[in-house]
Tab-separated table of C-alpha atoms in Angstrom:
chain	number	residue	atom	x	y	z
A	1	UNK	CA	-42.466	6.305	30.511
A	2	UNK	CA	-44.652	3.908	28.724
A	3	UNK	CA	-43.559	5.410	25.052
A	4	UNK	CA	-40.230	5.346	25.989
A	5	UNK	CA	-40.585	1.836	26.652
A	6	UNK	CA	-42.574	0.707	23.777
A	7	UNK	CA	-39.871	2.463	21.648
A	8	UNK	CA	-37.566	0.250	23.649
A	9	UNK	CA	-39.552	-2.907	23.002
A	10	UNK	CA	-39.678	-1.966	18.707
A	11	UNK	CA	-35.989	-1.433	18.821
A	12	UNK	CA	-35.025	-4.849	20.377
A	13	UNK	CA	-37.742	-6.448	18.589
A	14	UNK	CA	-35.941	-4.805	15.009
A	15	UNK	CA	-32.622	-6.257	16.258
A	16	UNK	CA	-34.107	-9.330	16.944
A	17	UNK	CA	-35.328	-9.522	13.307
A	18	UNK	CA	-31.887	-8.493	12.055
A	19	UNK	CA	-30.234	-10.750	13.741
A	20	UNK	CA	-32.785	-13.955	12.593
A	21	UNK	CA	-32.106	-12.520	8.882
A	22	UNK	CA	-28.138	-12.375	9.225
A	23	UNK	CA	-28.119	-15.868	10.809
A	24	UNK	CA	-30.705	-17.307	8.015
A	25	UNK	CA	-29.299	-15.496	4.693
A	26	UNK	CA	-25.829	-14.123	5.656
A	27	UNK	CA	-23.920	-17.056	5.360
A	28	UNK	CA	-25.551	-18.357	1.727
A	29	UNK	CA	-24.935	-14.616	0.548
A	30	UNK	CA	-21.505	-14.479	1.915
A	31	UNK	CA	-20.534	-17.313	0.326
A	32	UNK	CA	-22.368	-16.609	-3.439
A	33	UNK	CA	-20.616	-13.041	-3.339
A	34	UNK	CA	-17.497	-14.109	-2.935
A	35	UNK	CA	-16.879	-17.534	-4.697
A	36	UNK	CA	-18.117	-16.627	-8.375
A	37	UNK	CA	-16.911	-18.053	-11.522
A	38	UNK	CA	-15.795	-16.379	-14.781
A	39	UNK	CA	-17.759	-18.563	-17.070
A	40	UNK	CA	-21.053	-19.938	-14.751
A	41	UNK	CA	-22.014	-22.642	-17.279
A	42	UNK	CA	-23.104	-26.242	-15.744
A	43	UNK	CA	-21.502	-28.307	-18.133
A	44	UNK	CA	-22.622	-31.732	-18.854
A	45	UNK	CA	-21.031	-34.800	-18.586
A	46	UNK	CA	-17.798	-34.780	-20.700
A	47	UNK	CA	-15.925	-37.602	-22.349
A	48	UNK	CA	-13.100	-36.136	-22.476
A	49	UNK	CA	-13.042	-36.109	-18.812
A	50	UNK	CA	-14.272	-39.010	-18.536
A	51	UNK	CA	-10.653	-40.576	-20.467
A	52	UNK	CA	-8.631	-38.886	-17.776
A	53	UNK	CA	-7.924	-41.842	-15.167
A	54	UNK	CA	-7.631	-39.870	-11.940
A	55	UNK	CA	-8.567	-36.428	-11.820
A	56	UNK	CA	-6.941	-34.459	-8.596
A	57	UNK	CA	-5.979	-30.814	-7.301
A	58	UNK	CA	-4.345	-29.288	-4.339
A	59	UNK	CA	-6.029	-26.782	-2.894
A	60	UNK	CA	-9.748	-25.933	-2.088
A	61	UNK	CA	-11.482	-24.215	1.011
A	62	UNK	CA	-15.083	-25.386	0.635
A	63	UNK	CA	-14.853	-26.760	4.581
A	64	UNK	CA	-14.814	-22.644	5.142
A	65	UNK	CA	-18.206	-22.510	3.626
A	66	UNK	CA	-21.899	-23.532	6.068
A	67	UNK	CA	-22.558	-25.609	2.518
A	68	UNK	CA	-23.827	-28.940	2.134
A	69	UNK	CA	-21.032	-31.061	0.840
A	70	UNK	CA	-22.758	-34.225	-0.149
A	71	UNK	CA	-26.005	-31.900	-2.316
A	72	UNK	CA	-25.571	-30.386	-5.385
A	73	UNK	CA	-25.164	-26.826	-5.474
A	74	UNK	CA	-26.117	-23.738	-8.038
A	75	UNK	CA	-23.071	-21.963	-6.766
A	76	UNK	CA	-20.230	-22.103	-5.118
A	77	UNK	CA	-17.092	-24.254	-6.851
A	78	UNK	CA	-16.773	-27.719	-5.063
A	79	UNK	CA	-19.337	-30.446	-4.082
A	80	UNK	CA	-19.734	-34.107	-4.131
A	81	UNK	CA	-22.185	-34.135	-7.554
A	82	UNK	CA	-20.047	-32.249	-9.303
A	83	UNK	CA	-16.933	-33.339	-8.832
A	84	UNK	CA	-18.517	-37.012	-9.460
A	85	UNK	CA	-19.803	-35.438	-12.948
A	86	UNK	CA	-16.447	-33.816	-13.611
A	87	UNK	CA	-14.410	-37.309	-13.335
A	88	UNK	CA	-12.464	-36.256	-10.070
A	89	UNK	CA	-11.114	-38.377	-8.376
A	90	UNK	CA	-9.080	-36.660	-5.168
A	91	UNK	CA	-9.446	-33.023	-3.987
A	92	UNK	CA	-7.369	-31.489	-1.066
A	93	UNK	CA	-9.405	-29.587	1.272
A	94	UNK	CA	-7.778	-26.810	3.454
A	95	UNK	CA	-8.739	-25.377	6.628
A	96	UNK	CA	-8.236	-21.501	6.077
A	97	UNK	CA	-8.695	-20.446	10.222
A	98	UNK	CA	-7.869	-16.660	10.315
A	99	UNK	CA	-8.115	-13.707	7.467
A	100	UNK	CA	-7.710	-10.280	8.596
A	101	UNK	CA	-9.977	-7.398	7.740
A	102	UNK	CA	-8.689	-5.416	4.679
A	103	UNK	CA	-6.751	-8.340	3.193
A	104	UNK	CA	-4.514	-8.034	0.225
A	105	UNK	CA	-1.638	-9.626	-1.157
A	106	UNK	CA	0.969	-6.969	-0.023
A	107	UNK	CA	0.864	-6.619	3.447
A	108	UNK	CA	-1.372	-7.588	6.132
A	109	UNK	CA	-1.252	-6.800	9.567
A	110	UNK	CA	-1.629	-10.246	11.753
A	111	UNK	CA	-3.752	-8.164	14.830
A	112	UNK	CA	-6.493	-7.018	12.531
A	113	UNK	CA	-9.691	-7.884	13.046
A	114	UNK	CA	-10.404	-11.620	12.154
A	115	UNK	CA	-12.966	-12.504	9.013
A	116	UNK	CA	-13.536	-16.094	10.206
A	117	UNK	CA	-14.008	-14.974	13.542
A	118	UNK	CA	-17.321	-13.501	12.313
A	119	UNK	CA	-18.287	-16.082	10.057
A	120	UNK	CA	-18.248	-18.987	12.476
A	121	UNK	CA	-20.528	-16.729	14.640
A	122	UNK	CA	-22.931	-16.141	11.711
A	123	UNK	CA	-23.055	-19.728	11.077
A	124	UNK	CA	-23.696	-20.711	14.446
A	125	UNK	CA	-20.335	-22.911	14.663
A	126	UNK	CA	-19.754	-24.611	17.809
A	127	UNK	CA	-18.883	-21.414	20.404
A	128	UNK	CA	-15.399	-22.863	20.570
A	129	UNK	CA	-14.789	-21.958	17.068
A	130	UNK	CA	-15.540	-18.172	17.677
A	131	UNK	CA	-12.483	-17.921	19.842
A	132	UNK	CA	-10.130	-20.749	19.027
A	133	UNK	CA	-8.519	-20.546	15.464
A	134	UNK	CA	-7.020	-24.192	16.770
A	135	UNK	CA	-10.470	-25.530	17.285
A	136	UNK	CA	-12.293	-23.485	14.665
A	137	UNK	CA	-9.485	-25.618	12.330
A	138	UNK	CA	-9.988	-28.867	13.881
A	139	UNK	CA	-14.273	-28.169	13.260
A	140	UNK	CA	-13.415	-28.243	9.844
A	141	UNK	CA	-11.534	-31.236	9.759
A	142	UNK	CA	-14.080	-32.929	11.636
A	143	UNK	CA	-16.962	-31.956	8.810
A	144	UNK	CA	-14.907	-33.346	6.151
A	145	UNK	CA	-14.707	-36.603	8.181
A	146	UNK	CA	-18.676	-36.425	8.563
A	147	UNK	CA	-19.219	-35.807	5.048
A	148	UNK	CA	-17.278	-38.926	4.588
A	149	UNK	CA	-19.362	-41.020	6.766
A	150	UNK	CA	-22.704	-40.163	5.510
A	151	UNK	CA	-22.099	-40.799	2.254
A	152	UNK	CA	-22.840	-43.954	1.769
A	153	UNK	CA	-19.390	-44.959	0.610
A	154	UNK	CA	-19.303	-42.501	-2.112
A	155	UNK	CA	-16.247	-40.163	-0.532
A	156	UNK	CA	-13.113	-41.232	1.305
A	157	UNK	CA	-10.422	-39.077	3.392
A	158	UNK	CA	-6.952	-40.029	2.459
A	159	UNK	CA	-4.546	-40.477	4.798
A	160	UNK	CA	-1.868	-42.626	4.393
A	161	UNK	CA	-0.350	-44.491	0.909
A	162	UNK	CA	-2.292	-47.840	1.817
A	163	UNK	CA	-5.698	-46.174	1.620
A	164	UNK	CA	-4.497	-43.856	-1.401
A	165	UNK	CA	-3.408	-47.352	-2.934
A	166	UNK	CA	-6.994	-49.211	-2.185
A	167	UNK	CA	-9.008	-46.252	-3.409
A	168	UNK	CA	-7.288	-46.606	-6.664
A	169	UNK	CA	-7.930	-50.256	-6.750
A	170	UNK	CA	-11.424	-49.151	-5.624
A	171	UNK	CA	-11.772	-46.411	-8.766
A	172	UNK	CA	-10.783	-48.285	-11.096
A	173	UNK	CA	-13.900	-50.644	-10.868
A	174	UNK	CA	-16.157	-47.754	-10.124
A	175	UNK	CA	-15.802	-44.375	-11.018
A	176	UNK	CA	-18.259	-42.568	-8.676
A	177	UNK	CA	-16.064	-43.062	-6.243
A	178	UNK	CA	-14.033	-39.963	-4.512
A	179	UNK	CA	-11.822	-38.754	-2.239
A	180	UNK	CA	-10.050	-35.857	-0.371
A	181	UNK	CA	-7.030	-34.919	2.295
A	182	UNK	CA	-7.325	-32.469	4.846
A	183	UNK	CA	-4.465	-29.869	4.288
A	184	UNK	CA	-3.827	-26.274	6.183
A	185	UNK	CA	-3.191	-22.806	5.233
A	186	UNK	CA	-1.489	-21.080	8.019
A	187	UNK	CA	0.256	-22.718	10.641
A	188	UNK	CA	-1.057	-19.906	13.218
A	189	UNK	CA	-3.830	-22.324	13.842
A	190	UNK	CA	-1.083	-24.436	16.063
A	191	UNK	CA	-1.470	-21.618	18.563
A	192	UNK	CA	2.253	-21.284	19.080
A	193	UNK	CA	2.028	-24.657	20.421
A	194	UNK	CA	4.134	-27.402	18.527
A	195	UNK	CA	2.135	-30.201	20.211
A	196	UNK	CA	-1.087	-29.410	18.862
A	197	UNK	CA	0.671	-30.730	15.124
A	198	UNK	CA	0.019	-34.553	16.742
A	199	UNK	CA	-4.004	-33.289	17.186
A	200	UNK	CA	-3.623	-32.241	13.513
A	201	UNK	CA	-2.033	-35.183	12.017
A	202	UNK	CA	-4.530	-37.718	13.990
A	203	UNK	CA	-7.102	-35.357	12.089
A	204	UNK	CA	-5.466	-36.353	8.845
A	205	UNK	CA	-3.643	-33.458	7.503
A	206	UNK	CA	-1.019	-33.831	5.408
A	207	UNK	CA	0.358	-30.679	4.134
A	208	UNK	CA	0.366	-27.146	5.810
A	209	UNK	CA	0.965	-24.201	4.687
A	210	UNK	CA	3.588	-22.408	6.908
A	211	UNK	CA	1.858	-18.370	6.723
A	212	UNK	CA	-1.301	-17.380	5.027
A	213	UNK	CA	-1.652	-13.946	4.606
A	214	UNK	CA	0.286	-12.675	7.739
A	215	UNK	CA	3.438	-12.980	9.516
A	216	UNK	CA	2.829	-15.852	12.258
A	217	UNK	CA	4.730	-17.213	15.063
A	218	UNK	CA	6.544	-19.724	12.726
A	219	UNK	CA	7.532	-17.824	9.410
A	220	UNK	CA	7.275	-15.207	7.551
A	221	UNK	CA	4.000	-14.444	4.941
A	222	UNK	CA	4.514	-13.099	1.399
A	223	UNK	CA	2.138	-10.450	2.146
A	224	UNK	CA	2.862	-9.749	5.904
A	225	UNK	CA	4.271	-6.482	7.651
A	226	UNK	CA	7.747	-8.356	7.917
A	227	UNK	CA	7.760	-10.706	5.168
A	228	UNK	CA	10.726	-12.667	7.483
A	229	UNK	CA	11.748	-15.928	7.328
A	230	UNK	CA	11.552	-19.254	9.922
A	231	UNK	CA	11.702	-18.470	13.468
A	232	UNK	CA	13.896	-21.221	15.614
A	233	UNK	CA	10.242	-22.492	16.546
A	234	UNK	CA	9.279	-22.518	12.728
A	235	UNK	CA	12.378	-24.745	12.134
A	236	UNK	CA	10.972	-27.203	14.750
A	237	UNK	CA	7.867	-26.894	13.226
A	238	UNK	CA	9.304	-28.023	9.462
A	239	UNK	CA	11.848	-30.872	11.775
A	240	UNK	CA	8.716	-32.415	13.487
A	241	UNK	CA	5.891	-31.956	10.307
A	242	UNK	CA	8.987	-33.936	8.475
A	243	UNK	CA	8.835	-36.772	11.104
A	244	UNK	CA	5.392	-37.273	10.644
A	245	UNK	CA	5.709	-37.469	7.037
A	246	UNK	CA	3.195	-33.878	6.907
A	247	UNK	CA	4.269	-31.961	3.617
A	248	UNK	CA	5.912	-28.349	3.747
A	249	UNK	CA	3.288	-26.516	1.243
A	250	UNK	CA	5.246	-23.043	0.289
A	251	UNK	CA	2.298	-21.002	-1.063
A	252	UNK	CA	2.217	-17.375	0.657
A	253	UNK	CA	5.595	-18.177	2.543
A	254	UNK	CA	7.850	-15.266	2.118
A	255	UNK	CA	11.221	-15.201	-0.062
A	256	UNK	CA	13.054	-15.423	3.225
A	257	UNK	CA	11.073	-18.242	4.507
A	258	UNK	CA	11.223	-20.226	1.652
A	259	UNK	CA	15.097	-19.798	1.799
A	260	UNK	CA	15.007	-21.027	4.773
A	261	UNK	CA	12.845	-24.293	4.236
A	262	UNK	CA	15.564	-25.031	1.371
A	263	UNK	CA	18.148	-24.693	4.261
A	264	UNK	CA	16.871	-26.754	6.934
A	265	UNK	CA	14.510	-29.168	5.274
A	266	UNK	CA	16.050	-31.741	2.515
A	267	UNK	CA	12.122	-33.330	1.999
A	268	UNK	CA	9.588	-33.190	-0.074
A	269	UNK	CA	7.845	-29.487	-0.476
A	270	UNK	CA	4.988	-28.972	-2.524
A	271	UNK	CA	3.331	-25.187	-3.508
A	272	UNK	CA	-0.547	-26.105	-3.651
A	273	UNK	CA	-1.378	-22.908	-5.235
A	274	UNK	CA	0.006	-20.365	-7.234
A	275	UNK	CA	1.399	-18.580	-10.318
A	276	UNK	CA	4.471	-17.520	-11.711
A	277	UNK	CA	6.554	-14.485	-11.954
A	278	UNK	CA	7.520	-15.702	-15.113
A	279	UNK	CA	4.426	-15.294	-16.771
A	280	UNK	CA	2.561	-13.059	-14.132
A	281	UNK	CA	5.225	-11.004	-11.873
A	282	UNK	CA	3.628	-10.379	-8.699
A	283	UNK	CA	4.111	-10.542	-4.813
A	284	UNK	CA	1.799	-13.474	-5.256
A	285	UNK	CA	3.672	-15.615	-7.169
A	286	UNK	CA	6.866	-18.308	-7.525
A	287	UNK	CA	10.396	-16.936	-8.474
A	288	UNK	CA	12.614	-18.663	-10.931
A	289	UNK	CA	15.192	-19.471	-8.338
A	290	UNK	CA	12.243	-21.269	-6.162
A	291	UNK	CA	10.758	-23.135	-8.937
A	292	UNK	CA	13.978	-24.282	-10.114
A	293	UNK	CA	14.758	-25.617	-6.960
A	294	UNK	CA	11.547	-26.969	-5.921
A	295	UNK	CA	11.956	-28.896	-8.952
A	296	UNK	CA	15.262	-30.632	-8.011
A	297	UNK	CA	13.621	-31.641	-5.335
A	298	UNK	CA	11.300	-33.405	-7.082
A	299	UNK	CA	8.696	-31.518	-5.649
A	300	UNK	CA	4.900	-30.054	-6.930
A	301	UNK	CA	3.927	-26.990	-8.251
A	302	UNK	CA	-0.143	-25.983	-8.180
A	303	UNK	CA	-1.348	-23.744	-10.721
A	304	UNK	CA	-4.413	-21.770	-9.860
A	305	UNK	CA	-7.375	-20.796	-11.476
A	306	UNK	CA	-8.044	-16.966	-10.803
A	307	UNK	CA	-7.049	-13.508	-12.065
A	308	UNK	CA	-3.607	-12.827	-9.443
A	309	UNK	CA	-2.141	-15.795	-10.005
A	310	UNK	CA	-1.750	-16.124	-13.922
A	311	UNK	CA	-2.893	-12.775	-15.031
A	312	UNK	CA	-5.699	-13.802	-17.001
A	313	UNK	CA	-9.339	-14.880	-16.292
A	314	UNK	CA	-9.723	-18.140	-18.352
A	315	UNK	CA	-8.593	-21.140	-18.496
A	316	UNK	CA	-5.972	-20.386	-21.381
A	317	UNK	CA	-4.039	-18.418	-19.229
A	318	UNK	CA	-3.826	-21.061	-16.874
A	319	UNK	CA	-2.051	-23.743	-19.176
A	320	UNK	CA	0.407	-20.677	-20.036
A	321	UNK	CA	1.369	-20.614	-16.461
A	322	UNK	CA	1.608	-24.450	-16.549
A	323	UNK	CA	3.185	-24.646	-19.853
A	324	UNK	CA	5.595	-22.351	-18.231
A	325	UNK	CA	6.384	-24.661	-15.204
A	326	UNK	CA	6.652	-27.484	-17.239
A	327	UNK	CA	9.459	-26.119	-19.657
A	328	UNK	CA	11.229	-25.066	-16.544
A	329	UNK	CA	11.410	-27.862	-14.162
A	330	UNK	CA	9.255	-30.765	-16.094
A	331	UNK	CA	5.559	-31.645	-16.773
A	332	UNK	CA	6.171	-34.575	-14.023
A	333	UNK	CA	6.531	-32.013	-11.508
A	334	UNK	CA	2.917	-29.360	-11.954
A	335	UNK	CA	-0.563	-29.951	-11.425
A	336	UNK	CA	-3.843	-27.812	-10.738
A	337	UNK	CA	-4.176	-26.103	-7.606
A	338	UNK	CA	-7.199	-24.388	-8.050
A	339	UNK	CA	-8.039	-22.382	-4.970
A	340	UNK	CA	-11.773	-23.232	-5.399
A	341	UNK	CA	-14.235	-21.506	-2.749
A	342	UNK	CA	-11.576	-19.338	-1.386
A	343	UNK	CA	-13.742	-16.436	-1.456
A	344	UNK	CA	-12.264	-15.158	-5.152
A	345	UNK	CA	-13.884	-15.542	-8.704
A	346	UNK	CA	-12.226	-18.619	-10.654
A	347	UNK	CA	-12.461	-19.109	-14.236
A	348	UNK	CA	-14.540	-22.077	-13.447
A	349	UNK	CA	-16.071	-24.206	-11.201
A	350	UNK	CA	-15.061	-27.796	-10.958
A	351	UNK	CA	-17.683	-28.977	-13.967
A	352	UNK	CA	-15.106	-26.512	-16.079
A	353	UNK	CA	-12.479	-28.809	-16.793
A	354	UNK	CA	-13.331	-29.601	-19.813
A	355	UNK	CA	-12.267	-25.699	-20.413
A	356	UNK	CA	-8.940	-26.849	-18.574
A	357	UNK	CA	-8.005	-29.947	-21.011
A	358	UNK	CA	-8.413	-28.015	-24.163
A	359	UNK	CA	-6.437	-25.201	-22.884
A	360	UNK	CA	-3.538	-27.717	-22.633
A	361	UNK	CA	-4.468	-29.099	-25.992
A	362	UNK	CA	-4.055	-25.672	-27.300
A	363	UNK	CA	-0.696	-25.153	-25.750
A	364	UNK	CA	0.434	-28.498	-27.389
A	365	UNK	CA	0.497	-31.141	-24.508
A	366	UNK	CA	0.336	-34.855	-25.462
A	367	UNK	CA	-2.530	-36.232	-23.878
A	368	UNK	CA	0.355	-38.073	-21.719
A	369	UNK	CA	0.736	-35.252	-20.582
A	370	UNK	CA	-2.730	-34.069	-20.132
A	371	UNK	CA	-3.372	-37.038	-18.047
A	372	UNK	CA	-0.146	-36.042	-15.925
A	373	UNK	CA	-1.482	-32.713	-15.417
A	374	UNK	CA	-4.953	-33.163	-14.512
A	375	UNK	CA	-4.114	-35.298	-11.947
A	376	UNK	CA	-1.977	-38.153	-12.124
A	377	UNK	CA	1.023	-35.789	-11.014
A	378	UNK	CA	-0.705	-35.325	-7.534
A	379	UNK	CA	-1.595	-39.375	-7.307
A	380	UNK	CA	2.060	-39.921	-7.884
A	381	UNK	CA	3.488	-37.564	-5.306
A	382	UNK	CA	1.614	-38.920	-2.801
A	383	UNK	CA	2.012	-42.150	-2.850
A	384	UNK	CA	5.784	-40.950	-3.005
A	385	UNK	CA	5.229	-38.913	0.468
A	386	UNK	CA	2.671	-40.015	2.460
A	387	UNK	CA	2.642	-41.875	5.936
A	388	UNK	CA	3.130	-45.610	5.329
């Protein structure tokens, strides 16, 4: 009886140490093994980003990460120091709240077992986020808000076009300064409830993303089972986001939802990260048709920075994809949408631009242009679409 229960009291105590080494390393690990770079360099200071006179893109997921926003980091895509180095000015943060096991980009089944489910428990998130993709969302909102307010003036949360208009005023006589919105991928994290969107817009987001990478109660995913369009609460959804002056973002909506949003929605859409089929025909990526019309629409089109999206792992095969865009609807109307720290190797990290600007170089943009497409595309929409 006794060895049985010493060999009881080794195993618990070998769990127990487990455990205290998933909770201390997992999350760093997790997060090194998945957001990687093509090209790892830590480029210095550039003056060539340094002429650009507001550096912006649409789409990041560093809030997913239990990472130090305001510190330096050696990996990883997005912090404070670095995106002060690289010239940036504005960076959209999303909240990605759900990912199922097994994900892919052709069809994902929404009742598999949840990614973020498990890493919110690994690192130790508030217990309501283990449970709650609607709170587990509104954490992350919260932490970009926090960053914000520690530090020490350096990082501001846009909201509306009277604080985008200030923090230009601001920039302009001091070029540490930066700033970020709060956007959403997936509008499952509403919990089929179109009242939480008023929680979410006092949080300050300002575009969502209709699906992520399943089928939800609103629309139809490009890489769900279905792959369906708006259901009559999705329309309500797109009705009452419009009302609040909350941006449609179309990347990983379905054909048929995407249709739809052109149907019942005459406002402004926006695709915060993507590619082409043009240049890189996949499930993934944005039809003729769709770009055409997103561009009559006056709309934006993000171009990201990794392998699916532009066939290609550098930054030259971005500006094709761009280039591409820009023949088609106008280089007024795309920007960079990056999809930094969403757990997929990018051809850089945010200290890489300088890789991005000579790409466009090389694919004959004016530095006009340049300046359009680095950022001054994204500063112009919204202050075109965001709350007064």
């Amino acid at each position: 009886m006794k060895t049985i229960k010493k060999i009881l009291k080794i195993i618990v105590e070998l769990l127990l140490v487990v455990a205290l080494i998933a909770f201390i390393f997992g999350p760093k690990y997790i997060d090194q093994s998945k957001n990687k770079v093509t090209l790892a360099t830590d480029f210095p200071k550039s003056a060539i980003l340094d002429s650009i006179p507001f550096i912006a893109d649409l789409h990041c997921d560093a809030l997913l990460w239990d990472r130090n926003f305001l510190k330096k980091n050696n990996y990883g895509h997005v912090d404070l120091p670095r995106m002060q180095q690289a010239n940036m000015a504005f960076q959209v943060f999303t909240i990605v709240s759900k990912v199922p096991k097994g994900i892919n980009i052709e069809k994902n089944d929404a009742n598999a077992s949840d990614q973020i489910a498990l890493l919110n428990f690994l690192q130790l998130n508030p217990i309501s986020t283990w449970f709650s993709i609607k709170n587990r969302a509104l954490h992350q909102c919260e932490s970009l808000h926090n960053f914000a307010d520690k530090s020490e003036g350096q990082f501001r949360v846009i909201t509306n076009k009277k604080e985008m208009n200030q923090f230009i005023v601001d920039r302009g006589k001091n070029h540490k300064l930066t700033s970020g919105m709060l956007g959403i991928e997936g509008a499952h994290c509403l919990e089929n409830d179109l009242n939480n969107l008023d929680e979410f817009y006092k949080a300050g987001v300002r575009y969502i993303g209709l699906a992520h990478f399943f089928d939800n109660e609103w629309a139809g995913s490009a890489h769900g089972m279905v792959k369906g369009g708006l259901t009559q609460k999705g329309i309500q959804l797109i009705k009452k986001m419009d009302s609040l002056h909350i941006t449609i973002d179309l990347a990983h909506s379905s054909q048929q939802t995407i249709d739809d949003v052109f149907k019942y929605h005459n406002g402004p859409v926006l695709v915060s990260h993507t590619g082409v089929k043009g240049v890189c025909d996949n499930q993934r990526n944005l039809s003729d048709t769709h770009l055409l019309e997103i561009g009559r629409r006056n709309g934006l089109v993000g171009i990201g920075l990794w392998e699916t999206a532009v066939c290609g792992k550098d930054a030259e095969a971005t500006a094709k994809s761009i280039k591409y865009v820009a023949d088609k609807i106008g280089v007024d109307k795309v920007a960079l949408g990056s999809d930094w720290d969403g757990a997929l190797e990018t051809h850089f990290a945010v200290t890489g631009l300088p890789l991005m600007v000579a790409a466009l170089k090389k694919e004959g943009f004016s530095k006009t242009d340049i300046d359009k497409i680095m950022g001054g595309n994204i500063r112009d929409y919204f202050l075109r679409n965001l709350p007064d």
